[in-house]
């Protein structure tokens, strides 16, 4: 069984002590590819280093995370750097524009700034023909109105850690080529995404961990890692009453197609 972790931050300092061991465990668990969304320039070097070390298994994305727009005074310089890296790197270096989006959970003081940064990154993705890895937290209304203005213009990407409704799922599928990222949250008790999955096609999904965040049961409260994609795959298979191999096949095929792997 071949799996792809489409969203993992194993370049994060949470893995400073044992990153190689974590990487090897993922490979042994059948996680053949690990896609690495960027956050901001503070972690670019760690991200690039991991990709240099494991070019056959790790692929970088490039983008400015919405929470960094909140936290950084010079977020405009950060956005310029993202644009520079995306434009000036050889075609195919970055597999997506990510991680980008809207997050008003911590603060909504910079709603407008986050939205402008997101829009510019959507436009870059459209221009460079790259998929987006989209983060949405406490921002569905603004997310939909932003994406609607680009509908049917070649929009494509993954709604990372999807937390929307069936209506939002159907709407997004009309506006562009979207896949939906499923991670450890699907294993939680009273998980809304677990309840929603039967209303979504198993052929519209990709698997992810968001390591080091959001670990699946039985690792809640601990550090997440890419090898746990296997647990997510088993849970999704159980919900659909399909074989884990079938879910692995759908989601791996989707990730290869979407990210051009
Ligand atoms: Zn992330």
PDB file of N, CA and C in Angstrom, residues 20-119:
ATOM      1  N   UNK A  20      15.082  12.544  11.395  1.00  0.00           N
ATOM      2  CA  UNK A  20      15.409  11.438  10.493  1.00  0.00           C
ATOM      3  C   UNK A  20      14.676  10.155  10.888  1.00  0.00           C
ATOM      4  N   UNK A  21      14.575   9.911  12.193  1.00  0.00           N
ATOM      5  CA  UNK A  21      13.866   8.712  12.667  1.00  0.00           C
ATOM      6  C   UNK A  21      12.388   8.802  12.305  1.00  0.00           C
ATOM      7  N   UNK A  22      11.826   9.992  12.427  1.00  0.00           N
ATOM      8  CA  UNK A  22      10.419  10.210  12.082  1.00  0.00           C
ATOM      9  C   UNK A  22      10.223   9.970  10.586  1.00  0.00           C
ATOM     10  N   UNK A  23      11.147  10.492   9.798  1.00  0.00           N
ATOM     11  CA  UNK A  23      11.077  10.305   8.345  1.00  0.00           C
ATOM     12  C   UNK A  23      11.151   8.814   8.002  1.00  0.00           C
ATOM     13  N   UNK A  24      12.077   8.098   8.609  1.00  0.00           N
ATOM     14  CA  UNK A  24      12.229   6.666   8.317  1.00  0.00           C
ATOM     15  C   UNK A  24      10.989   5.873   8.717  1.00  0.00           C
ATOM     16  N   UNK A  25      10.381   6.227   9.829  1.00  0.00           N
ATOM     17  CA  UNK A  25       9.147   5.536  10.235  1.00  0.00           C
ATOM     18  C   UNK A  25       8.046   5.734   9.194  1.00  0.00           C
ATOM     19  N   UNK A  26       8.005   6.925   8.628  1.00  0.00           N
ATOM     20  CA  UNK A  26       6.988   7.191   7.599  1.00  0.00           C
ATOM     21  C   UNK A  26       7.240   6.311   6.376  1.00  0.00           C
ATOM     22  N   UNK A  27       8.485   6.241   5.942  1.00  0.00           N
ATOM     23  CA  UNK A  27       8.826   5.421   4.772  1.00  0.00           C
ATOM     24  C   UNK A  27       8.462   3.959   5.047  1.00  0.00           C
ATOM     25  N   UNK A  28       8.805   3.491   6.247  1.00  0.00           N
ATOM     26  CA  UNK A  28       8.500   2.093   6.597  1.00  0.00           C
ATOM     27  C   UNK A  28       7.004   1.825   6.649  1.00  0.00           C
ATOM     28  N   UNK A  29       6.218   2.845   6.973  1.00  0.00           N
ATOM     29  CA  UNK A  29       4.752   2.684   7.024  1.00  0.00           C
ATOM     30  C   UNK A  29       4.116   2.805   5.635  1.00  0.00           C
ATOM     31  N   UNK A  30       4.934   3.006   4.603  1.00  0.00           N
ATOM     32  CA  UNK A  30       4.396   3.064   3.246  1.00  0.00           C
ATOM     33  C   UNK A  30       4.043   4.472   2.788  1.00  0.00           C
ATOM     34  N   UNK A  31       4.476   5.477   3.554  1.00  0.00           N
ATOM     35  CA  UNK A  31       4.223   6.869   3.155  1.00  0.00           C
ATOM     36  C   UNK A  31       5.323   7.247   2.168  1.00  0.00           C
ATOM     37  N   UNK A  32       5.006   7.148   0.896  1.00  0.00           N
ATOM     38  CA  UNK A  32       6.058   7.284  -0.111  1.00  0.00           C
ATOM     39  C   UNK A  32       6.440   8.738  -0.371  1.00  0.00           C
ATOM     40  N   UNK A  33       5.462   9.630  -0.208  1.00  0.00           N
ATOM     41  CA  UNK A  33       5.739  11.052  -0.421  1.00  0.00           C
ATOM     42  C   UNK A  33       5.216  11.849   0.755  1.00  0.00           C
ATOM     43  N   UNK A  34       5.958  12.898   1.089  1.00  0.00           N
ATOM     44  CA  UNK A  34       5.532  13.832   2.133  1.00  0.00           C
ATOM     45  C   UNK A  34       5.599  15.233   1.529  1.00  0.00           C
ATOM     46  N   UNK A  35       4.459  15.889   1.460  1.00  0.00           N
ATOM     47  CA  UNK A  35       4.396  17.239   0.892  1.00  0.00           C
ATOM     48  C   UNK A  35       4.445  18.252   2.024  1.00  0.00           C
ATOM     49  N   UNK A  36       5.307  19.257   1.848  1.00  0.00           N
ATOM     50  CA  UNK A  36       5.638  20.159   2.944  1.00  0.00           C
ATOM     51  C   UNK A  36       5.177  21.585   2.661  1.00  0.00           C
ATOM     52  N   UNK A  37       4.088  22.023   3.293  1.00  0.00           N
ATOM     53  CA  UNK A  37       3.630  23.400   3.106  1.00  0.00           C
ATOM     54  C   UNK A  37       4.533  24.364   3.862  1.00  0.00           C
ATOM     55  N   UNK A  38       4.809  25.506   3.255  1.00  0.00           N
ATOM     56  CA  UNK A  38       5.614  26.539   3.915  1.00  0.00           C
ATOM     57  C   UNK A  38       4.731  27.341   4.875  1.00  0.00           C
ATOM     58  N   UNK A  39       5.379  28.004   5.841  1.00  0.00           N
ATOM     59  CA  UNK A  39       4.675  28.898   6.779  1.00  0.00           C
ATOM     60  C   UNK A  39       5.130  30.338   6.517  1.00  0.00           C
ATOM     61  N   UNK A  40       6.431  30.598   6.776  1.00  0.00           N
ATOM     62  CA  UNK A  40       7.034  31.906   6.478  1.00  0.00           C
ATOM     63  C   UNK A  40       8.547  31.721   6.477  1.00  0.00           C
ATOM     64  N   UNK A  41       9.292  32.818   6.272  1.00  0.00           N
ATOM     65  CA  UNK A  41      10.736  32.692   6.035  1.00  0.00           C
ATOM     66  C   UNK A  41      11.505  32.139   7.228  1.00  0.00           C
ATOM     67  N   UNK A  42      10.921  32.194   8.427  1.00  0.00           N
ATOM     68  CA  UNK A  42      11.631  31.676   9.599  1.00  0.00           C
ATOM     69  C   UNK A  42      11.900  30.179   9.492  1.00  0.00           C
ATOM     70  N   UNK A  43      11.095  29.470   8.734  1.00  0.00           N
ATOM     71  CA  UNK A  43      11.294  28.017   8.625  1.00  0.00           C
ATOM     72  C   UNK A  43      11.635  27.564   7.203  1.00  0.00           C
ATOM     73  N   UNK A  44      11.875  28.513   6.273  1.00  0.00           N
ATOM     74  CA  UNK A  44      12.194  28.088   4.902  1.00  0.00           C
ATOM     75  C   UNK A  44      13.448  27.222   4.834  1.00  0.00           C
ATOM     76  N   UNK A  45      14.477  27.614   5.575  1.00  0.00           N
ATOM     77  CA  UNK A  45      15.740  26.884   5.448  1.00  0.00           C
ATOM     78  C   UNK A  45      15.583  25.433   5.909  1.00  0.00           C
ATOM     79  N   UNK A  46      14.864  25.228   7.008  1.00  0.00           N
ATOM     80  CA  UNK A  46      14.639  23.859   7.494  1.00  0.00           C
ATOM     81  C   UNK A  46      13.826  23.052   6.481  1.00  0.00           C
ATOM     82  N   UNK A  47      12.865  23.710   5.865  1.00  0.00           N
ATOM     83  CA  UNK A  47      12.037  23.054   4.849  1.00  0.00           C
ATOM     84  C   UNK A  47      12.883  22.648   3.638  1.00  0.00           C
ATOM     85  N   UNK A  48      13.716  23.582   3.152  1.00  0.00           N
ATOM     86  CA  UNK A  48      14.536  23.281   1.970  1.00  0.00           C
ATOM     87  C   UNK A  48      15.575  22.210   2.282  1.00  0.00           C
ATOM     88  N   UNK A  49      16.126  22.254   3.487  1.00  0.00           N
ATOM     89  CA  UNK A  49      17.147  21.276   3.881  1.00  0.00           C
ATOM     90  C   UNK A  49      16.570  19.854   3.848  1.00  0.00           C
ATOM     91  N   UNK A  50      15.362  19.708   4.370  1.00  0.00           N
ATOM     92  CA  UNK A  50      14.729  18.388   4.375  1.00  0.00           C
ATOM     93  C   UNK A  50      14.496  17.894   2.938  1.00  0.00           C
ATOM     94  N   UNK A  51      14.110  18.794   2.061  1.00  0.00           N
ATOM     95  CA  UNK A  51      13.867  18.415   0.654  1.00  0.00           C
ATOM     96  C   UNK A  51      15.168  18.077  -0.066  1.00  0.00           C
ATOM     97  N   UNK A  52      16.256  18.775   0.278  1.00  0.00           N
ATOM     98  CA  UNK A  52      17.564  18.446  -0.316  1.00  0.00           C
ATOM     99  C   UNK A  52      18.018  17.062   0.126  1.00  0.00           C
ATOM    100  N   UNK A  53      17.725  16.750   1.381  1.00  0.00           N
ATOM    101  CA  UNK A  53      18.163  15.482   1.952  1.00  0.00           C
ATOM    102  C   UNK A  53      17.377  14.300   1.377  1.00  0.00           C
ATOM    103  N   UNK A  54      16.105  14.520   1.101  1.00  0.00           N
ATOM    104  CA  UNK A  54      15.240  13.433   0.629  1.00  0.00           C
ATOM    105  C   UNK A  54      14.460  13.849  -0.616  1.00  0.00           C
ATOM    106  N   UNK A  55      15.178  14.134  -1.699  1.00  0.00           N
ATOM    107  CA  UNK A  55      14.490  14.668  -2.888  1.00  0.00           C
ATOM    108  C   UNK A  55      13.477  13.702  -3.495  1.00  0.00           C
ATOM    109  N   UNK A  56      13.636  12.408  -3.277  1.00  0.00           N
ATOM    110  CA  UNK A  56      12.689  11.447  -3.867  1.00  0.00           C
ATOM    111  C   UNK A  56      11.394  11.347  -3.055  1.00  0.00           C
ATOM    112  N   UNK A  57      11.416  11.802  -1.834  1.00  0.00           N
ATOM    113  CA  UNK A  57      10.263  11.611  -0.948  1.00  0.00           C
ATOM    114  C   UNK A  57       9.604  12.907  -0.477  1.00  0.00           C
ATOM    115  N   UNK A  58      10.373  13.992  -0.414  1.00  0.00           N
ATOM    116  CA  UNK A  58       9.822  15.240   0.136  1.00  0.00           C
ATOM    117  C   UNK A  58       9.715  16.289  -0.958  1.00  0.00           C
ATOM    118  N   UNK A  59       8.559  16.956  -1.025  1.00  0.00           N
ATOM    119  CA  UNK A  59       8.385  18.035  -2.009  1.00  0.00           C
ATOM    120  C   UNK A  59       7.904  19.288  -1.290  1.00  0.00           C
ATOM    121  N   UNK A  60       8.519  20.433  -1.605  1.00  0.00           N
ATOM    122  CA  UNK A  60       8.117  21.677  -0.941  1.00  0.00           C
ATOM    123  C   UNK A  60       6.947  22.373  -1.626  1.00  0.00           C
ATOM    124  N   UNK A  61       6.164  23.081  -0.817  1.00  0.00           N
ATOM    125  CA  UNK A  61       5.227  24.076  -1.339  1.00  0.00           C
ATOM    126  C   UNK A  61       5.824  25.435  -0.981  1.00  0.00           C
ATOM    127  N   UNK A  62       5.241  26.485  -1.509  1.00  0.00           N
ATOM    128  CA  UNK A  62       5.680  27.829  -1.124  1.00  0.00           C
ATOM    129  C   UNK A  62       4.470  28.734  -0.971  1.00  0.00           C
ATOM    130  N   UNK A  63       4.395  29.394   0.198  1.00  0.00           N
ATOM    131  CA  UNK A  63       3.278  30.300   0.450  1.00  0.00           C
ATOM    132  C   UNK A  63       3.456  30.977   1.795  1.00  0.00           C
ATOM    133  N   UNK A  64       2.629  31.969   2.045  1.00  0.00           N
ATOM    134  CA  UNK A  64       2.645  32.667   3.339  1.00  0.00           C
ATOM    135  C   UNK A  64       1.377  32.311   4.105  1.00  0.00           C
ATOM    136  N   UNK A  65       1.563  31.734   5.298  1.00  0.00           N
ATOM    137  CA  UNK A  65       0.458  31.252   6.128  1.00  0.00           C
ATOM    138  C   UNK A  65      -0.330  32.439   6.705  1.00  0.00           C
ATOM    139  N   UNK A  66      -1.657  32.316   6.790  1.00  0.00           N
ATOM    140  CA  UNK A  66      -2.446  33.454   7.285  1.00  0.00           C
ATOM    141  C   UNK A  66      -2.086  33.890   8.708  1.00  0.00           C
ATOM    142  N   UNK A  67      -1.689  32.964   9.580  1.00  0.00           N
ATOM    143  CA  UNK A  67      -1.358  33.405  10.945  1.00  0.00           C
ATOM    144  C   UNK A  67      -0.054  34.208  10.963  1.00  0.00           C
ATOM    145  N   UNK A  68       0.811  33.985   9.973  1.00  0.00           N
ATOM    146  CA  UNK A  68       2.031  34.799   9.885  1.00  0.00           C
ATOM    147  C   UNK A  68       1.696  36.230   9.474  1.00  0.00           C
ATOM    148  N   UNK A  69       0.615  36.406   8.732  1.00  0.00           N
ATOM    149  CA  UNK A  69       0.169  37.767   8.391  1.00  0.00           C
ATOM    150  C   UNK A  69      -0.238  38.500   9.667  1.00  0.00           C
ATOM    151  N   UNK A  70      -0.832  37.785  10.614  1.00  0.00           N
ATOM    152  CA  UNK A  70      -1.180  38.386  11.904  1.00  0.00           C
ATOM    153  C   UNK A  70       0.057  38.760  12.710  1.00  0.00           C
ATOM    154  N   UNK A  71       1.040  37.843  12.691  1.00  0.00           N
ATOM    155  CA  UNK A  71       2.142  37.948  13.646  1.00  0.00           C
ATOM    156  C   UNK A  71       3.300  38.809  13.160  1.00  0.00           C
ATOM    157  N   UNK A  72       3.438  38.976  11.828  1.00  0.00           N
ATOM    158  CA  UNK A  72       4.648  39.616  11.326  1.00  0.00           C
ATOM    159  C   UNK A  72       4.363  41.038  10.854  1.00  0.00           C
ATOM    160  N   UNK A  73       5.142  41.978  11.355  1.00  0.00           N
ATOM    161  CA  UNK A  73       4.980  43.363  10.927  1.00  0.00           C
ATOM    162  C   UNK A  73       5.290  43.513   9.448  1.00  0.00           C
ATOM    163  N   UNK A  74       6.309  42.788   8.987  1.00  0.00           N
ATOM    164  CA  UNK A  74       6.744  42.936   7.597  1.00  0.00           C
ATOM    165  C   UNK A  74       6.170  41.831   6.707  1.00  0.00           C
ATOM    166  N   UNK A  75       4.894  41.547   6.897  1.00  0.00           N
ATOM    167  CA  UNK A  75       4.302  40.468   6.104  1.00  0.00           C
ATOM    168  C   UNK A  75       4.325  40.780   4.613  1.00  0.00           C
ATOM    169  N   UNK A  76       4.379  42.066   4.252  1.00  0.00           N
ATOM    170  CA  UNK A  76       4.464  42.408   2.824  1.00  0.00           C
ATOM    171  C   UNK A  76       5.783  41.925   2.224  1.00  0.00           C
ATOM    172  N   UNK A  77       6.866  42.073   2.998  1.00  0.00           N
ATOM    173  CA  UNK A  77       8.173  41.583   2.537  1.00  0.00           C
ATOM    174  C   UNK A  77       8.137  40.061   2.418  1.00  0.00           C
ATOM    175  N   UNK A  78       7.448  39.416   3.347  1.00  0.00           N
ATOM    176  CA  UNK A  78       7.299  37.958   3.297  1.00  0.00           C
ATOM    177  C   UNK A  78       6.558  37.538   2.031  1.00  0.00           C
ATOM    178  N   UNK A  79       5.515  38.285   1.711  1.00  0.00           N
ATOM    179  CA  UNK A  79       4.734  37.972   0.512  1.00  0.00           C
ATOM    180  C   UNK A  79       5.579  38.179  -0.740  1.00  0.00           C
ATOM    181  N   UNK A  80       6.383  39.243  -0.748  1.00  0.00           N
ATOM    182  CA  UNK A  80       7.268  39.477  -1.897  1.00  0.00           C
ATOM    183  C   UNK A  80       8.269  38.340  -2.064  1.00  0.00           C
ATOM    184  N   UNK A  81       8.764  37.827  -0.939  1.00  0.00           N
ATOM    185  CA  UNK A  81       9.710  36.713  -0.993  1.00  0.00           C
ATOM    186  C   UNK A  81       9.041  35.461  -1.580  1.00  0.00           C
ATOM    187  N   UNK A  82       7.828  35.191  -1.138  1.00  0.00           N
ATOM    188  CA  UNK A  82       7.077  34.051  -1.670  1.00  0.00           C
ATOM    189  C   UNK A  82       6.917  34.192  -3.187  1.00  0.00           C
ATOM    190  N   UNK A  83       6.540  35.392  -3.596  1.00  0.00           N
ATOM    191  CA  UNK A  83       6.336  35.631  -5.022  1.00  0.00           C
ATOM    192  C   UNK A  83       7.647  35.451  -5.790  1.00  0.00           C
ATOM    193  N   UNK A  84       8.721  35.977  -5.235  1.00  0.00           N
ATOM    194  CA  UNK A  84      10.036  35.836  -5.873  1.00  0.00           C
ATOM    195  C   UNK A  84      10.413  34.359  -6.023  1.00  0.00           C
ATOM    196  N   UNK A  85      10.280  33.605  -4.935  1.00  0.00           N
ATOM    197  CA  UNK A  85      10.662  32.183  -4.972  1.00  0.00           C
ATOM    198  C   UNK A  85       9.807  31.414  -5.980  1.00  0.00           C
ATOM    199  N   UNK A  86       8.511  31.703  -6.007  1.00  0.00           N
ATOM    200  CA  UNK A  86       7.627  30.982  -6.938  1.00  0.00           C
ATOM    201  C   UNK A  86       7.951  31.322  -8.385  1.00  0.00           C
ATOM    202  N   UNK A  87       8.235  32.594  -8.631  1.00  0.00           N
ATOM    203  CA  UNK A  87       8.481  33.009 -10.017  1.00  0.00           C
ATOM    204  C   UNK A  87       9.856  32.613 -10.532  1.00  0.00           C
ATOM    205  N   UNK A  88      10.865  32.692  -9.646  1.00  0.00           N
ATOM    206  CA  UNK A  88      12.246  32.538 -10.111  1.00  0.00           C
ATOM    207  C   UNK A  88      12.775  31.109 -10.012  1.00  0.00           C
ATOM    208  N   UNK A  89      12.032  30.210  -9.347  1.00  0.00           N
ATOM    209  CA  UNK A  89      12.541  28.836  -9.223  1.00  0.00           C
ATOM    210  C   UNK A  89      12.221  28.054 -10.483  1.00  0.00           C
ATOM    211  N   UNK A  90      13.019  27.026 -10.772  1.00  0.00           N
ATOM    212  CA  UNK A  90      12.721  26.195 -11.949  1.00  0.00           C
ATOM    213  C   UNK A  90      11.316  25.610 -11.835  1.00  0.00           C
ATOM    214  N   UNK A  91      10.652  25.499 -12.968  1.00  0.00           N
ATOM    215  CA  UNK A  91       9.292  24.947 -12.985  1.00  0.00           C
ATOM    216  C   UNK A  91       9.293  23.554 -12.354  1.00  0.00           C
ATOM    217  N   UNK A  92       8.341  23.300 -11.473  1.00  0.00           N
ATOM    218  CA  UNK A  92       8.268  21.987 -10.840  1.00  0.00           C
ATOM    219  C   UNK A  92       8.954  21.914  -9.491  1.00  0.00           C
ATOM    220  N   UNK A  93       9.709  22.972  -9.121  1.00  0.00           N
ATOM    221  CA  UNK A  93      10.363  22.908  -7.806  1.00  0.00           C
ATOM    222  C   UNK A  93       9.322  22.856  -6.691  1.00  0.00           C
ATOM    223  N   UNK A  94       8.326  23.722  -6.778  1.00  0.00           N
ATOM    224  CA  UNK A  94       7.269  23.757  -5.759  1.00  0.00           C
ATOM    225  C   UNK A  94       6.028  23.058  -6.298  1.00  0.00           C
ATOM    226  N   UNK A  95       5.452  22.169  -5.485  1.00  0.00           N
ATOM    227  CA  UNK A  95       4.312  21.389  -5.964  1.00  0.00           C
ATOM    228  C   UNK A  95       2.994  22.105  -5.732  1.00  0.00           C
ATOM    229  N   UNK A  96       3.004  23.227  -5.006  1.00  0.00           N
ATOM    230  CA  UNK A  96       1.760  23.969  -4.746  1.00  0.00           C
ATOM    231  C   UNK A  96       2.086  25.333  -4.156  1.00  0.00           C
ATOM    232  N   UNK A  97       1.096  26.207  -4.195  1.00  0.00           N
ATOM    233  CA  UNK A  97       1.145  27.453  -3.448  1.00  0.00           C
ATOM    234  C   UNK A  97       0.453  27.164  -2.112  1.00  0.00           C
ATOM    235  N   UNK A  98       1.247  27.117  -1.053  1.00  0.00           N
ATOM    236  CA  UNK A  98       0.681  26.758   0.242  1.00  0.00           C
ATOM    237  C   UNK A  98       1.720  26.895   1.346  1.00  0.00           C
ATOM    238  N   UNK A  99       1.318  27.133   2.516  1.00  0.00           N
ATOM    239  CA  UNK A  99      -0.039  27.036   2.967  1.00  0.00           C
ATOM    240  C   UNK A  99      -0.609  28.441   3.055  1.00  0.00           C
ATOM    241  N   UNK A 100      -1.725  28.641   2.380  1.00  0.00           N
ATOM    242  CA  UNK A 100      -2.333  29.963   2.293  1.00  0.00           C
ATOM    243  C   UNK A 100      -3.787  29.876   2.748  1.00  0.00           C
ATOM    244  N   UNK A 101      -4.410  31.020   2.983  1.00  0.00           N
ATOM    245  CA  UNK A 101      -5.821  30.977   3.356  1.00  0.00           C
ATOM    246  C   UNK A 101      -6.209  32.055   4.335  1.00  0.00           C
ATOM    247  N   UNK A 102      -7.208  31.742   5.145  1.00  0.00           N
ATOM    248  CA  UNK A 102      -7.769  32.707   6.096  1.00  0.00           C
ATOM    249  C   UNK A 102      -7.928  32.034   7.455  1.00  0.00           C
ATOM    250  N   UNK A 103      -7.511  32.735   8.513  1.00  0.00           N
ATOM    251  CA  UNK A 103      -7.596  32.193   9.868  1.00  0.00           C
ATOM    252  C   UNK A 103      -7.929  33.324  10.828  1.00  0.00           C
ATOM    253  N   UNK A 104      -9.186  33.385  11.251  1.00  0.00           N
ATOM    254  CA  UNK A 104      -9.606  34.439  12.173  1.00  0.00           C
ATOM    255  C   UNK A 104      -9.852  33.876  13.574  1.00  0.00           C
ATOM    256  N   UNK A 105      -9.269  32.717  13.839  1.00  0.00           N
ATOM    257  CA  UNK A 105      -9.453  32.074  15.143  1.00  0.00           C
ATOM    258  C   UNK A 105      -8.743  32.858  16.242  1.00  0.00           C
ATOM    259  N   UNK A 106      -7.498  33.223  16.019  1.00  0.00           N
ATOM    260  CA  UNK A 106      -6.701  33.901  17.047  1.00  0.00           C
ATOM    261  C   UNK A 106      -7.049  35.373  17.137  1.00  0.00           C
ATOM    262  N   UNK A 107      -7.333  35.959  15.967  1.00  0.00           N
ATOM    263  CA  UNK A 107      -7.616  37.387  15.925  1.00  0.00           C
ATOM    264  C   UNK A 107      -8.220  37.720  14.573  1.00  0.00           C
ATOM    265  N   UNK A 108      -9.130  38.702  14.576  1.00  0.00           N
ATOM    266  CA  UNK A 108      -9.659  39.125  13.281  1.00  0.00           C
ATOM    267  C   UNK A 108      -9.224  40.558  12.968  1.00  0.00           C
ATOM    268  N   UNK A 109      -8.178  41.012  13.676  1.00  0.00           N
ATOM    269  CA  UNK A 109      -7.681  42.380  13.467  1.00  0.00           C
ATOM    270  C   UNK A 109      -7.173  42.606  12.050  1.00  0.00           C
ATOM    271  N   UNK A 110      -6.623  41.567  11.448  1.00  0.00           N
ATOM    272  CA  UNK A 110      -6.043  41.743  10.118  1.00  0.00           C
ATOM    273  C   UNK A 110      -6.823  40.992   9.034  1.00  0.00           C
ATOM    274  N   UNK A 111      -8.133  41.028   9.183  1.00  0.00           N
ATOM    275  CA  UNK A 111      -8.981  40.359   8.188  1.00  0.00           C
ATOM    276  C   UNK A 111      -8.671  40.827   6.779  1.00  0.00           C
ATOM    277  N   UNK A 112      -8.630  42.136   6.634  1.00  0.00           N
ATOM    278  CA  UNK A 112      -8.434  42.675   5.299  1.00  0.00           C
ATOM    279  C   UNK A 112      -7.041  42.336   4.752  1.00  0.00           C
ATOM    280  N   UNK A 113      -6.021  42.453   5.624  1.00  0.00           N
ATOM    281  CA  UNK A 113      -4.663  42.133   5.203  1.00  0.00           C
ATOM    282  C   UNK A 113      -4.554  40.656   4.813  1.00  0.00           C
ATOM    283  N   UNK A 114      -5.117  39.773   5.655  1.00  0.00           N
ATOM    284  CA  UNK A 114      -5.092  38.336   5.316  1.00  0.00           C
ATOM    285  C   UNK A 114      -5.762  38.078   3.967  1.00  0.00           C
ATOM    286  N   UNK A 115      -6.883  38.752   3.754  1.00  0.00           N
ATOM    287  CA  UNK A 115      -7.624  38.522   2.514  1.00  0.00           C
ATOM    288  C   UNK A 115      -6.817  38.998   1.305  1.00  0.00           C
ATOM    289  N   UNK A 116      -6.159  40.150   1.443  1.00  0.00           N
ATOM    290  CA  UNK A 116      -5.338  40.647   0.330  1.00  0.00           C
ATOM    291  C   UNK A 116      -4.173  39.716   0.026  1.00  0.00           C
ATOM    292  N   UNK A 117      -3.511  39.235   1.081  1.00  0.00           N
ATOM    293  CA  UNK A 117      -2.380  38.311   0.896  1.00  0.00           C
ATOM    294  C   UNK A 117      -2.870  37.011   0.244  1.00  0.00           C
ATOM    295  N   UNK A 118      -4.007  36.539   0.687  1.00  0.00           N
ATOM    296  CA  UNK A 118      -4.585  35.311   0.113  1.00  0.00           C
ATOM    297  C   UNK A 118      -4.904  35.517  -1.373  1.00  0.00           C
ATOM    298  N   UNK A 119      -5.534  36.638  -1.674  1.00  0.00           N
ATOM    299  CA  UNK A 119      -5.908  36.903  -3.076  1.00  0.00           C
ATOM    300  C   UNK A 119      -4.677  36.942  -3.970  1.00  0.00           C
TER     301      UNK A 119
END
